[in-house]
XYZ file of C-alpha atoms in Angstrom:
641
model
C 23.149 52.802 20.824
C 25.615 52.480 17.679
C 25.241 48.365 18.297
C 21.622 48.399 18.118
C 21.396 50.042 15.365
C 24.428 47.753 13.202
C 22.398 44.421 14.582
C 19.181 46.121 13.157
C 20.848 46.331 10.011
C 22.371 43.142 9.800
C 18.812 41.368 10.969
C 17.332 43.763 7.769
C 19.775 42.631 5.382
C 19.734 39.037 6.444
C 16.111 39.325 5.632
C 16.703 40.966 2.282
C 18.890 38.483 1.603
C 16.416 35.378 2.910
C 13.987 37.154 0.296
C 16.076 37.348 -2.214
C 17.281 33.656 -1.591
C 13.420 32.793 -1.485
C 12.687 33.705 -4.713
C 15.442 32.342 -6.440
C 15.693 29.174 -4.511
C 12.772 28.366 -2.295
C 11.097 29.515 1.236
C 12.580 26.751 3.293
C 16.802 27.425 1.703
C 15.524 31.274 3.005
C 14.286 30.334 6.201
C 17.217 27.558 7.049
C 19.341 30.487 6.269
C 17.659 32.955 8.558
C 17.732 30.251 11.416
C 21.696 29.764 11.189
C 21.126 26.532 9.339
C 22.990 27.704 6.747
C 25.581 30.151 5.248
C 25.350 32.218 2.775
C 29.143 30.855 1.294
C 27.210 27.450 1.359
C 24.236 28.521 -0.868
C 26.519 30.141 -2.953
C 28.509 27.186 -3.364
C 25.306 24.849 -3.839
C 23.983 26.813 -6.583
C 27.446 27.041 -8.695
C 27.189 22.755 -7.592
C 23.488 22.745 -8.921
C 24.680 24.629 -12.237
C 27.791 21.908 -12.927
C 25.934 19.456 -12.782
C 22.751 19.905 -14.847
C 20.483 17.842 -12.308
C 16.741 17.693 -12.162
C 17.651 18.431 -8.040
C 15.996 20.707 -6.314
C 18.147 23.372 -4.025
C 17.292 21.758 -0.993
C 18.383 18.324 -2.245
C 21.665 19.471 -3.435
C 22.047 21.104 0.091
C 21.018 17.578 1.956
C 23.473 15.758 -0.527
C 26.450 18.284 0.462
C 25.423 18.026 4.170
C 24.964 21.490 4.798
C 21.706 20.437 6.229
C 20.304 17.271 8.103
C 16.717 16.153 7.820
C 16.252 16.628 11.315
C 16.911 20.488 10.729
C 14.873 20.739 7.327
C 11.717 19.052 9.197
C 12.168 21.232 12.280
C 12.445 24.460 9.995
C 9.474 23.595 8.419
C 7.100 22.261 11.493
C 7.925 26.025 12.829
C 7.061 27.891 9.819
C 4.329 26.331 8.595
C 2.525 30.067 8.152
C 5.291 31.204 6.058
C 5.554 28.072 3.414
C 2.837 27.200 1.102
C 2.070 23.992 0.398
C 2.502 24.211 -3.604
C 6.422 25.711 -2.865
C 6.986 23.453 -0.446
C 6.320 20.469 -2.470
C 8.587 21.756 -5.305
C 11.360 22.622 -2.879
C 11.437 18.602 -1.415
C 11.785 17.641 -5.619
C 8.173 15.819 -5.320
C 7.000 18.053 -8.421
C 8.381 20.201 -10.832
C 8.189 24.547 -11.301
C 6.291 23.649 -14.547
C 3.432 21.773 -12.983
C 2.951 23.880 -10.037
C 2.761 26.449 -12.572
C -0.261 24.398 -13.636
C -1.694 23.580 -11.095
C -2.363 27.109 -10.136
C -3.600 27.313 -13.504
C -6.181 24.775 -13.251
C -7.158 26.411 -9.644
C -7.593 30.021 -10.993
C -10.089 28.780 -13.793
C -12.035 26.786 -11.188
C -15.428 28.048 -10.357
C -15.236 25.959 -6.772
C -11.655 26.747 -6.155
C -10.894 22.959 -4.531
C -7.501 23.528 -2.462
C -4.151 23.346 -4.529
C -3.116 20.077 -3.145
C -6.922 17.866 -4.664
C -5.933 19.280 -7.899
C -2.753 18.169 -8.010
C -3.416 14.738 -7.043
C -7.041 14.564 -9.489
C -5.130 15.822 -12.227
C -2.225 13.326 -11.794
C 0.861 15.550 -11.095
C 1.450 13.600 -7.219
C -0.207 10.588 -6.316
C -2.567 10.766 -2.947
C -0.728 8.560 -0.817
C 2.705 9.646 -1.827
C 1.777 13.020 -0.724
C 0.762 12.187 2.440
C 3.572 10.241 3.610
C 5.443 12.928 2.457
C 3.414 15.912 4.550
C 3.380 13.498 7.675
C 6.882 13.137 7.771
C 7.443 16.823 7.022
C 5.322 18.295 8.999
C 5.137 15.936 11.764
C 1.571 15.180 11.769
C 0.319 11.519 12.427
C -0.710 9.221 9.588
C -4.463 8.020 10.257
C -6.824 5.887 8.274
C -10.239 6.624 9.474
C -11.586 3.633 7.305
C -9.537 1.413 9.428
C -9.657 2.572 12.465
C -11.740 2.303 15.537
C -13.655 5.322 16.339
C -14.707 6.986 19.010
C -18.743 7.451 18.732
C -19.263 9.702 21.402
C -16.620 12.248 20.132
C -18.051 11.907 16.591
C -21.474 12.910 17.967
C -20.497 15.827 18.760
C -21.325 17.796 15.822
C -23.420 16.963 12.797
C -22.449 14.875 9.757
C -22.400 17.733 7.579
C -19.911 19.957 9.174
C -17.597 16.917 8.961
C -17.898 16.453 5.159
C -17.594 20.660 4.872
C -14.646 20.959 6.542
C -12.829 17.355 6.056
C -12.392 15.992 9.158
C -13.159 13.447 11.724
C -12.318 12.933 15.423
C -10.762 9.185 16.329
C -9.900 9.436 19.767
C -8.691 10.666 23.340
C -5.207 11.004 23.800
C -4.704 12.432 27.303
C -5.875 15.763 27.171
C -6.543 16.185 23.933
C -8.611 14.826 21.312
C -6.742 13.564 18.301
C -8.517 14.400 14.495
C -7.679 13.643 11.123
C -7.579 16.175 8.538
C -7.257 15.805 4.838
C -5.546 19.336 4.969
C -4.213 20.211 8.619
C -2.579 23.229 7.141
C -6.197 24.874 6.139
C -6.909 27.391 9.298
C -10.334 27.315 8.850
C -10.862 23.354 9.242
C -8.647 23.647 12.080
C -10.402 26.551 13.457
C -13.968 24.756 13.027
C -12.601 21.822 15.029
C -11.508 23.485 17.835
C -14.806 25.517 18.130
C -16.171 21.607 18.215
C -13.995 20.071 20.581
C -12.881 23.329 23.083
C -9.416 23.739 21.769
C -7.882 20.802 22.201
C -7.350 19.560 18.748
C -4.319 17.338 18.502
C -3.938 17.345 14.427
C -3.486 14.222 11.888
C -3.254 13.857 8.689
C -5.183 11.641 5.988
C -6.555 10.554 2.584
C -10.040 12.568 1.356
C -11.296 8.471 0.280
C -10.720 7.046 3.809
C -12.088 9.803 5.267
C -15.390 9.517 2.947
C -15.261 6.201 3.793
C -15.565 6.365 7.786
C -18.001 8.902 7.167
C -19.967 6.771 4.805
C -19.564 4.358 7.681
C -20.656 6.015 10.566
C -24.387 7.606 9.020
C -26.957 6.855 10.829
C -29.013 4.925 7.558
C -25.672 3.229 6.517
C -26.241 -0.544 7.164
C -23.596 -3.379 7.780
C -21.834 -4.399 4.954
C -23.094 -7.979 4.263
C -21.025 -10.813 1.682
C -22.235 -10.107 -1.018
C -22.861 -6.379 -0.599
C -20.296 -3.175 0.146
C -21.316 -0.201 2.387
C -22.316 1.752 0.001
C -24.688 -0.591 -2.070
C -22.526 -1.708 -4.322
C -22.326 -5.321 -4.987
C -19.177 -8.226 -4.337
C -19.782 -9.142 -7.911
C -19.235 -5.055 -9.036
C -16.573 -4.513 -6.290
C -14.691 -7.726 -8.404
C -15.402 -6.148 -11.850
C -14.027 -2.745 -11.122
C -11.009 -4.302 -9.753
C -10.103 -6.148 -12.786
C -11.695 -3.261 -15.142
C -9.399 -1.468 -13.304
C -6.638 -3.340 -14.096
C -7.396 -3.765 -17.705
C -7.245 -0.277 -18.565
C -4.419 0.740 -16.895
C -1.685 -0.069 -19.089
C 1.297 -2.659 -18.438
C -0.595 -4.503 -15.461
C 0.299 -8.198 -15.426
C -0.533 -8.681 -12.497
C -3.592 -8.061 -9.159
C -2.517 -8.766 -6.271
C -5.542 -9.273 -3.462
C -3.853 -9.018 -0.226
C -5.439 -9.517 3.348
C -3.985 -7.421 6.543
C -4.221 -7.147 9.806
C -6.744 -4.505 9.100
C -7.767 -4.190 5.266
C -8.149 -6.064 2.304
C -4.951 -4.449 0.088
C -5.271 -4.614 -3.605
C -2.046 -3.824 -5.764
C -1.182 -3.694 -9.663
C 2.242 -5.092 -10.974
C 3.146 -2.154 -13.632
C 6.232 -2.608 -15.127
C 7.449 -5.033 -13.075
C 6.099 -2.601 -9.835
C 3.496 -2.930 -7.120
C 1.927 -0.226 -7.417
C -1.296 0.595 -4.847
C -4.566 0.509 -6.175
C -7.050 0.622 -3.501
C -8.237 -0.417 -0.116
C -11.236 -2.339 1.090
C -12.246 -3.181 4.830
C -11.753 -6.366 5.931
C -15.795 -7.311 5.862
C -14.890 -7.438 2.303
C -12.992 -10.414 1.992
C -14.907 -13.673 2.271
C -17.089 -12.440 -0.308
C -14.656 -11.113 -3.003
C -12.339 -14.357 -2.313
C -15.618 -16.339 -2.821
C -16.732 -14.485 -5.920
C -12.747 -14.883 -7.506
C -13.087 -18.793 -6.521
C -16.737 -19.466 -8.531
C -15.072 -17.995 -11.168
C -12.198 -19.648 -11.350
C -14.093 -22.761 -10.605
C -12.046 -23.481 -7.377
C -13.146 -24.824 -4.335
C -14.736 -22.279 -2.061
C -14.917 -24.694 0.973
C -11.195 -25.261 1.165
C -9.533 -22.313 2.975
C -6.648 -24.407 4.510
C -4.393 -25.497 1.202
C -3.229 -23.597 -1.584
C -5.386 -23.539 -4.920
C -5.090 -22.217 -8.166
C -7.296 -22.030 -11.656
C -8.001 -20.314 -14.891
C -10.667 -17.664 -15.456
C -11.927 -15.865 -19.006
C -13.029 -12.744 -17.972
C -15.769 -10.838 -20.521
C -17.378 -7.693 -19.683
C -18.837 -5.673 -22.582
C -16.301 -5.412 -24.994
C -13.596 -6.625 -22.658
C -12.379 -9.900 -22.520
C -9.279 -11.150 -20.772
C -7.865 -14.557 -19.760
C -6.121 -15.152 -16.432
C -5.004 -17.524 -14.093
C -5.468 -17.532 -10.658
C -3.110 -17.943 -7.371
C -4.789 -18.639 -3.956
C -2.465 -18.473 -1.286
C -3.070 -19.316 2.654
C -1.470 -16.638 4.802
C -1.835 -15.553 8.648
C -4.679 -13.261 7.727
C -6.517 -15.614 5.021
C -6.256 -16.404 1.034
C -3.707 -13.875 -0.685
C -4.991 -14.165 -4.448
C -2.726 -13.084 -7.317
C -4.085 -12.633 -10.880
C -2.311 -13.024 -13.806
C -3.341 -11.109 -16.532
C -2.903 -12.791 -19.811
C -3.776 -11.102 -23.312
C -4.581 -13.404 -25.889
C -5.004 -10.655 -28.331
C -1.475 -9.305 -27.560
C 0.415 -8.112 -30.709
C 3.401 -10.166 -31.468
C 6.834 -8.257 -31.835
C 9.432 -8.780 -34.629
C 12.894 -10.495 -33.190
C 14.167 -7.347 -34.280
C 12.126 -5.545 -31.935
C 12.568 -6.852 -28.295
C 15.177 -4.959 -27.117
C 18.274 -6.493 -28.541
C 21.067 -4.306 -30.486
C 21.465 -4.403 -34.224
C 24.733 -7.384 -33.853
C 23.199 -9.261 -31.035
C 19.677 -10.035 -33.396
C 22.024 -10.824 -36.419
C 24.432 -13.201 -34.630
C 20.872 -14.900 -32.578
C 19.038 -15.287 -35.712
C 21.820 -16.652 -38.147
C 23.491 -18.876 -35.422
C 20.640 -19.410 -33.542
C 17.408 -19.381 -35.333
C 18.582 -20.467 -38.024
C 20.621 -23.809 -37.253
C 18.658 -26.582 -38.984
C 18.288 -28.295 -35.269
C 18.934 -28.028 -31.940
C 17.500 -26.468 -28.783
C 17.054 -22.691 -28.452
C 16.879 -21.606 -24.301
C 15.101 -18.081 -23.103
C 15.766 -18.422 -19.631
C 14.898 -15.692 -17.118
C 12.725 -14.939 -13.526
C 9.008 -15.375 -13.651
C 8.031 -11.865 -15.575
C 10.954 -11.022 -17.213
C 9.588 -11.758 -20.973
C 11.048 -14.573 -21.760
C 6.945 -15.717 -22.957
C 7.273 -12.468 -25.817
C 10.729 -13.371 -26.690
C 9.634 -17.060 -27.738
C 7.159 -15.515 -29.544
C 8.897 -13.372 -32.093
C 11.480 -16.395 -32.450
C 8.005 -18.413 -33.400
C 7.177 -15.328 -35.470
C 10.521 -15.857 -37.487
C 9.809 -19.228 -37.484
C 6.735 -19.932 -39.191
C 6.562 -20.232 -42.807
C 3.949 -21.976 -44.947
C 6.635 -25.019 -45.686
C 7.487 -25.473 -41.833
C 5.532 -27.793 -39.082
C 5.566 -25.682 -35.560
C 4.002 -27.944 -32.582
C 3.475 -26.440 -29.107
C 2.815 -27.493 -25.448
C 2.180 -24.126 -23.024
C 0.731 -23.506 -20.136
C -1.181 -21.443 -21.004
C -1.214 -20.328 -24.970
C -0.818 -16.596 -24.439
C -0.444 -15.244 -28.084
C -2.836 -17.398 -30.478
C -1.271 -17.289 -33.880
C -2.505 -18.610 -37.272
C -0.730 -21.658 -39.336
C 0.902 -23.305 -35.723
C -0.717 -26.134 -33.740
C -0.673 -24.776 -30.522
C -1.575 -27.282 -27.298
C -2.602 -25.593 -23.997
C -2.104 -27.780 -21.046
C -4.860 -28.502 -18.674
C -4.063 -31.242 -15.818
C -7.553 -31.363 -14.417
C -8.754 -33.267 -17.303
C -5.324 -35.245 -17.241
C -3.838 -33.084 -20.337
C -0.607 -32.521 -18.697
C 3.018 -31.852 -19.823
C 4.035 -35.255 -19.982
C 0.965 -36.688 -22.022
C 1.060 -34.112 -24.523
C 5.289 -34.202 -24.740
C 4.261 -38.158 -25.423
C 2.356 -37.296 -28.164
C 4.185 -33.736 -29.932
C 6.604 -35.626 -31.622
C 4.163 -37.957 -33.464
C 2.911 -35.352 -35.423
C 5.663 -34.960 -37.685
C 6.684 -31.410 -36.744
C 9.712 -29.251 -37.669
C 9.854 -27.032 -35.002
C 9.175 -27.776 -31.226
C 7.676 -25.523 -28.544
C 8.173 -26.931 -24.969
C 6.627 -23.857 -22.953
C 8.571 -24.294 -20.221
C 11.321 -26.615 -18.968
C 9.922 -27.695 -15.767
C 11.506 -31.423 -14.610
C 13.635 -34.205 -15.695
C 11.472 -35.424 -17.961
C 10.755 -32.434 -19.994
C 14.031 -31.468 -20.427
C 14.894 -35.503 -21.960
C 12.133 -34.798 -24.435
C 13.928 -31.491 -25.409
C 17.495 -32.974 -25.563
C 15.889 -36.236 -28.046
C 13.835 -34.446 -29.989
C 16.653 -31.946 -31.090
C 18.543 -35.369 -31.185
C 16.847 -36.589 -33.611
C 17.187 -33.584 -36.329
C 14.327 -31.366 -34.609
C 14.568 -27.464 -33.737
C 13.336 -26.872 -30.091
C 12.773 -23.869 -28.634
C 12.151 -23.459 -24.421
C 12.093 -21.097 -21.689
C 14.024 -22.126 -18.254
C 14.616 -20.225 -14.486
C 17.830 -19.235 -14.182
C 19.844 -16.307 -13.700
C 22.063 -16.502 -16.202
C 22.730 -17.735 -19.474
C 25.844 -20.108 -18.041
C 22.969 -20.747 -15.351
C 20.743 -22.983 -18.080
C 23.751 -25.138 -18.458
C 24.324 -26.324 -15.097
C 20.931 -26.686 -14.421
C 20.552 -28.811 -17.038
C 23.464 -30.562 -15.516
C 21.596 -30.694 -11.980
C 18.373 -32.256 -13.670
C 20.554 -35.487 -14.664
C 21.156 -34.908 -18.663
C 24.311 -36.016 -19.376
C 27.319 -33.422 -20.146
C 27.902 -34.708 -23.930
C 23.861 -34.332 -24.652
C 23.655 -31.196 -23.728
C 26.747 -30.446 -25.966
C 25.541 -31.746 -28.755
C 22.237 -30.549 -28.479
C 22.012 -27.301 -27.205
C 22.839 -24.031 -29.719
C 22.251 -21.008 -27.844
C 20.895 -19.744 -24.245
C 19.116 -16.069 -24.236
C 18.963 -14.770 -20.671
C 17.464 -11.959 -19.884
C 15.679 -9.086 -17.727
C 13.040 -6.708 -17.740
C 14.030 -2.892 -16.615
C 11.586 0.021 -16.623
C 12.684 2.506 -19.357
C 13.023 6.473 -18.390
C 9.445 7.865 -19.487
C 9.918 10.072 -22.833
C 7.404 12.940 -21.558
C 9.799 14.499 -18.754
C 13.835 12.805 -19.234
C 16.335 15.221 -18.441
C 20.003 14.948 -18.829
C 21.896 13.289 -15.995
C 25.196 13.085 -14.186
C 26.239 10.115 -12.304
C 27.894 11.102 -8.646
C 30.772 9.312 -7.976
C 28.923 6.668 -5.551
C 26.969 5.884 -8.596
C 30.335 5.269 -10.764
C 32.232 3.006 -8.090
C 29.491 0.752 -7.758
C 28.835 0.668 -11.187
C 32.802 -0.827 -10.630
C 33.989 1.801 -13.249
C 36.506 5.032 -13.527
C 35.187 8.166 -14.732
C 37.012 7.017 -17.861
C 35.045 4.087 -18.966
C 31.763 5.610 -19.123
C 33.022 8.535 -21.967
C 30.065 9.354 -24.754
C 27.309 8.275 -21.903
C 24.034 9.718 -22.043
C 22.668 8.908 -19.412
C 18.528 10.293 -18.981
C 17.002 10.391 -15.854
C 12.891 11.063 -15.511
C 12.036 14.292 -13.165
C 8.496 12.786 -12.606
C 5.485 13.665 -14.861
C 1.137 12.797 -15.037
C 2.164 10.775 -17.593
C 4.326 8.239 -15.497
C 2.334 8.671 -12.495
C 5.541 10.499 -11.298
C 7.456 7.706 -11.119
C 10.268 8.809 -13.911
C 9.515 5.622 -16.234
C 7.150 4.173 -18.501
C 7.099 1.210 -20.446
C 9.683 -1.493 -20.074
C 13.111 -2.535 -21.907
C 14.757 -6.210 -21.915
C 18.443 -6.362 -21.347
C 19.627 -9.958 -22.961
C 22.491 -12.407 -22.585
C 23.342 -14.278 -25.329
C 25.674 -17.701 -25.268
C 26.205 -19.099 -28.579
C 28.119 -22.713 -27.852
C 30.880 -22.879 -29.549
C 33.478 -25.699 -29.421
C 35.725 -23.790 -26.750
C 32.578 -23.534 -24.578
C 31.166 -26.825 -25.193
C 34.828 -28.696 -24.401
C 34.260 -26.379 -21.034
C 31.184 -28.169 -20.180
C 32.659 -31.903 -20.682
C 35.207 -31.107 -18.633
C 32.690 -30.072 -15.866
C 34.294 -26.646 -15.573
C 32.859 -24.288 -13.318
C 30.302 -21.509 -13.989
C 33.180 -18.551 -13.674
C 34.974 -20.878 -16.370
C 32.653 -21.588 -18.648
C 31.340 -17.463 -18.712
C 35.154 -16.751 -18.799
C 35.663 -18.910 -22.208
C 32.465 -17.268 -23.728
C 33.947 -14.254 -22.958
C 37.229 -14.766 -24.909
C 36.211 -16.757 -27.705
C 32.074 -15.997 -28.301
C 32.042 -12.174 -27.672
C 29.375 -12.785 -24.825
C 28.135 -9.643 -23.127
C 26.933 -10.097 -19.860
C 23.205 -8.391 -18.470
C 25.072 -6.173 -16.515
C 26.754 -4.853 -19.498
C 23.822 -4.562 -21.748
C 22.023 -3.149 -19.199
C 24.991 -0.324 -18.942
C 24.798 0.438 -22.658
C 21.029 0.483 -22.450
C 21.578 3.270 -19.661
C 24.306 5.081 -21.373
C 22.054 5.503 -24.195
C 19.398 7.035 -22.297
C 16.684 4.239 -22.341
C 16.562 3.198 -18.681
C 18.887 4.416 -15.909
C 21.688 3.480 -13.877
C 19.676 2.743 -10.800
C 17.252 0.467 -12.969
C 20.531 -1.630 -13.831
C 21.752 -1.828 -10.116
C 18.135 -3.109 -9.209
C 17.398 -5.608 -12.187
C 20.723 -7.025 -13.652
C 22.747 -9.378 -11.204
C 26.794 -8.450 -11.666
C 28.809 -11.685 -11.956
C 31.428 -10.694 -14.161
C 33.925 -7.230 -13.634
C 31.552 -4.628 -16.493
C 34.127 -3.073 -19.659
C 34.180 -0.241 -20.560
C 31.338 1.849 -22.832
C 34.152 1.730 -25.843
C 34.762 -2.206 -25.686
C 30.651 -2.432 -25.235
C 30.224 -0.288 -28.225
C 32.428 -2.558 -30.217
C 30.951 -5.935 -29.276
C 27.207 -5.044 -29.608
C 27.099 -2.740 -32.334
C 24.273 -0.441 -30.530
């Protein structure tokens, strides 16, 4: 009997000690521990890792990350004890949301007079987003990811009980599978929703999980009164003409969209924001949608809605109420019809100092007294499509314009209107193109040159002979690099000795999403992070590197707002020798290097990281490595930060 009665006391203190472990560290590190998972010397040794390194990381990540546990085991521990974990702990424990707004939550749910589950106020009130959630749960808990809205279902199951019973409980049945009858939930952990279903369907619920908006929207669907959606109205009365407002209303007041993108599937109409520099889901619509919204996009656009076999594209001036926003359109043909892509443009925008867009204290001297301020010569921002190059210009134009100076432009389109400069936006369908209005610029006597963008051969001659001829030019280009605008300058036929002589300085550079103020926490890189960073421990001394944990504020997505990280070549003799000899790219960086003080993206991007303003894995993403990175302390020295 002795034996019984030690392995009854061992199975009471291992519970004691699961408790214990609970409380301190989460149900599932308890559990995994009761289930042989884990030891207790491996906790132990977790925590004291979790206290060295002052991470935002949950206990369970920390344990993944040392391998004490696989994903395979964490998932199975969970799928078998769903009774035991709550969803609010559970969430906190996989480092989706923080103690603090948990804490919160609850809060809000304890002064609710309807007491909505814990999970709707989380998501209403910001602290997860739906979807995010859900893919989460599914994979988690192992229940299948359905989208009633878009998915065929089964009318004789969903006769089966009333309309009403579905919206009270939040569910719907989609099909047969086998034996049993496969329903979507919005919670499947809620006993009484699965309960009612069973009553309903005799116990042979098979469980999925979805979103409370596609499941109103099948339902909205499938009521007996509900009629078809026609082109030019949606299901539930609303119009093609509202659907196409609220999208770009939408759009407009969330902050830092540039761009809507309108994208038809297989089985939906997708619509996405760009915010900073992010896709970011906005909303789905069924595919009856689509002729009509593309139709309503194209009248007011003025494109042709007959044409659905070529690729268009067009202007638009938006004004609703007090809102008013330019924007230029993108149709594209795919497999599944006309992807559309909006560019939000604000005319309004307020125009930043050069001191202002993200460059350190020595950078903006050196750009604006060797750059900026050379009597002639042209000035190159040079970047991807997004990356800022537009608001860069524009603070060098800022600078620029005094009452005794002449500034001329040619864009496409004028984005920033400002007062005391001739600005020209380009319009080819009434044959105001680039090279018409280039003809004319430098006929009207002006000091400084705006040439929105370098776009061909012929642009890029007008550039070269109007700084030639004692004019300052300033231009945006596509490259990836500052060295980059050289040789493509090279590739588009203007001679090596022009460019020389012409050229003063090409700004390169990239937009990163900054670590949001509201929830950064201190952060340690691992050693991973370090080697591909191409660094020792060593070189990154008097880092402070931030990380975000994930807050309402930045949809918990860690960042908010967005930072440029620049690349600045000043030609200098040594560089411009480099590029009569037709040295290479690696050269021609190399000299500039050695004799101009360049620092690369990568490298400003580093600093911009060690200082806290965006992270590590922002840089890695954004900032193309071309050049071996040195270390903080030479950094320090070169840009002055």
């Amino acid at each position: 009997m002795q034996p019984r009665n030690n392995l009854s006391t061992a199975k009471n203190g291992n519970n004691k000690l699961k408790e214990k472990l609970s409380s301190s560290f989460g149900e599932i590190v308890g559990i995994l521990l009761q289930k042989g998972y884990l030891t207790r010397k491996q906790i132990e040794y977790a925590a004291r890792v979790q206290s060295k390194i002052h991470t935002s990381k949950t206990m369970l990540e920390v344990i993944k990350e040392l391998d004490y546990a696989t994903d395979e085991q964490i998932r199975k521990t969970i799928r078998e004890n769903l009774a035991e974990v709550r969803i609010g702990d559970l969430l906190v424990e996989l480092g989706l949301i923080g103690h603090s707004d948990l804490e919160a939550g609850l809060s809000l749910q304890a002064e609710e007079k309807t007491k909505r589950k814990l999970g709707e106020i989380l998501i209403s009130h910001h602290f997860i987003d739906e979807h995010k959630l859900i893919e989460v749960l599914s994979l988690q808990l192992g229940f299948p990811f359905v989208e009633p809205a878009f998915t065929e279902i089964d009318r004789e199951l969903f006769s089966k009980a009333p309309l009403k019973l579905y919206e009270a409980h939040n569910f719907i049945p989609i099909r047969r599978e086998a034996d049993k009858i496969l329903v979507a939930f919005t919670d499947p952990l809620d006993h009484r929703d699965l309960d009612e279903a069973n009553k309903v369907f005799g116990n042979r619920v098979l469980p999925a999980i979805t979103t409370k908006s596609s499941l109103h929207e099948a339902l909205n669907r499938l009521q007996p009164k509900s009629k078809a959606c026609s082109i030019n109205t949606g299901r539930d009365g609303e119009s093609i003409v509202e659907i196409v407002d609220s999208i770009i209303l939408a759009a407009i007041h969330e902050k830092n969209v540039s761009d809507i993108h309108l994208e038809p599937m297989q089985d939906r109409l997708r619509i996405r924001f760009r915010t900073d520099g992010v896709l970011i889901q906005h909303k789905d619509y069924p595919l009856e949608y689509i002729p009509g919204i593309t139709s309503r996009i194209k009248i007011m656009c003025e494109a042709d809605i007959a044409e659905r076999r070529r690729h268009q594209g067009g202007r638009l001036l938006f004004e609703y109420g007090d809102e008013v926003m330019d924007m230029r359109a993108s149709f594209y043909v795919t497999v599944h019809g006309e992807k559309i892509v909006l560019r939000l443009i604000n005319r309004q925008a307020e125009l930043l100092n050069i001191e202002d867009v993200g460059m350190f204290p020595r950078m903006v001297e050196r750009f604006r007294l060797e750059a900026l301020d050379s009597p002639s010569g042209v000035v190159i921002v040079t970047g991807p499509t997004g990356s800022g190059k537009t608001t860069t210009v524009y603070s060098c134009i800022n600078y620029l314009n005094k009452p005794q100076t002449s500034i001329i432009t040619a864009e496409e389109p004028v984005e920033y209107i400002i007062e005391g400069i001739a600005q020209c936006s380009i319009n080819p369908k009434i044959n105001l193109t680039f090279e018409e209005t280039l003809r004319h610029i430098v006929r009207q006597d002006p000091d400084i040159i705006v040439i929105g963008e370098i776009r061909d051969s012929y642009s890029a001659e007008v550039a070269v002979q109007a700084a030639l001829t004692g004019h300052k030019v300033l231009t945006t280009f596509h490259t990836e690099d500052s060295i980059g605008g050289l040789v493509r300058l090279l590739n588009m036929d203007i001679d090596a000795f022009l460019i020389s002589s012409t050229v003063v300085c090409v700004l390169a550079q990239r937009l990163m999403r900054k670590v949001c103020a509201a929830c950064a926490m201190p952060y340690q890189l691992t050693p991973s992070e370090i080697l591909r960073l191409g660094y020792a421990p060593k070189d990154l001394q008097g880092a402070e590197l931030k990380k975000g944990r994930g807050c309402s504020q930045c949809r918990h997505t860690g960042y908010k707002g967005r930072v440029a990280a620049f690349e600045m070549l000043l030609l200098n003799e040594a560089v411009r020798d480099g590029l009569l000899e037709r040295k290479t790219s690696h050269q021609i960086r190399q000299i500039s290097i050695e004799t101009t003080g360049l620092v690369t993206l990568f490298e400003d991007g580093i600093f911009k990281a060690a200082k806290g303003v965006t992270t590590v894995a922002e840089v890695l993403r954004c900032l193309p490595r071309l050049h071996k990175a040195r270390p903080l302390s030479e950094l320090r020295r070169l840009i002055g930060g």
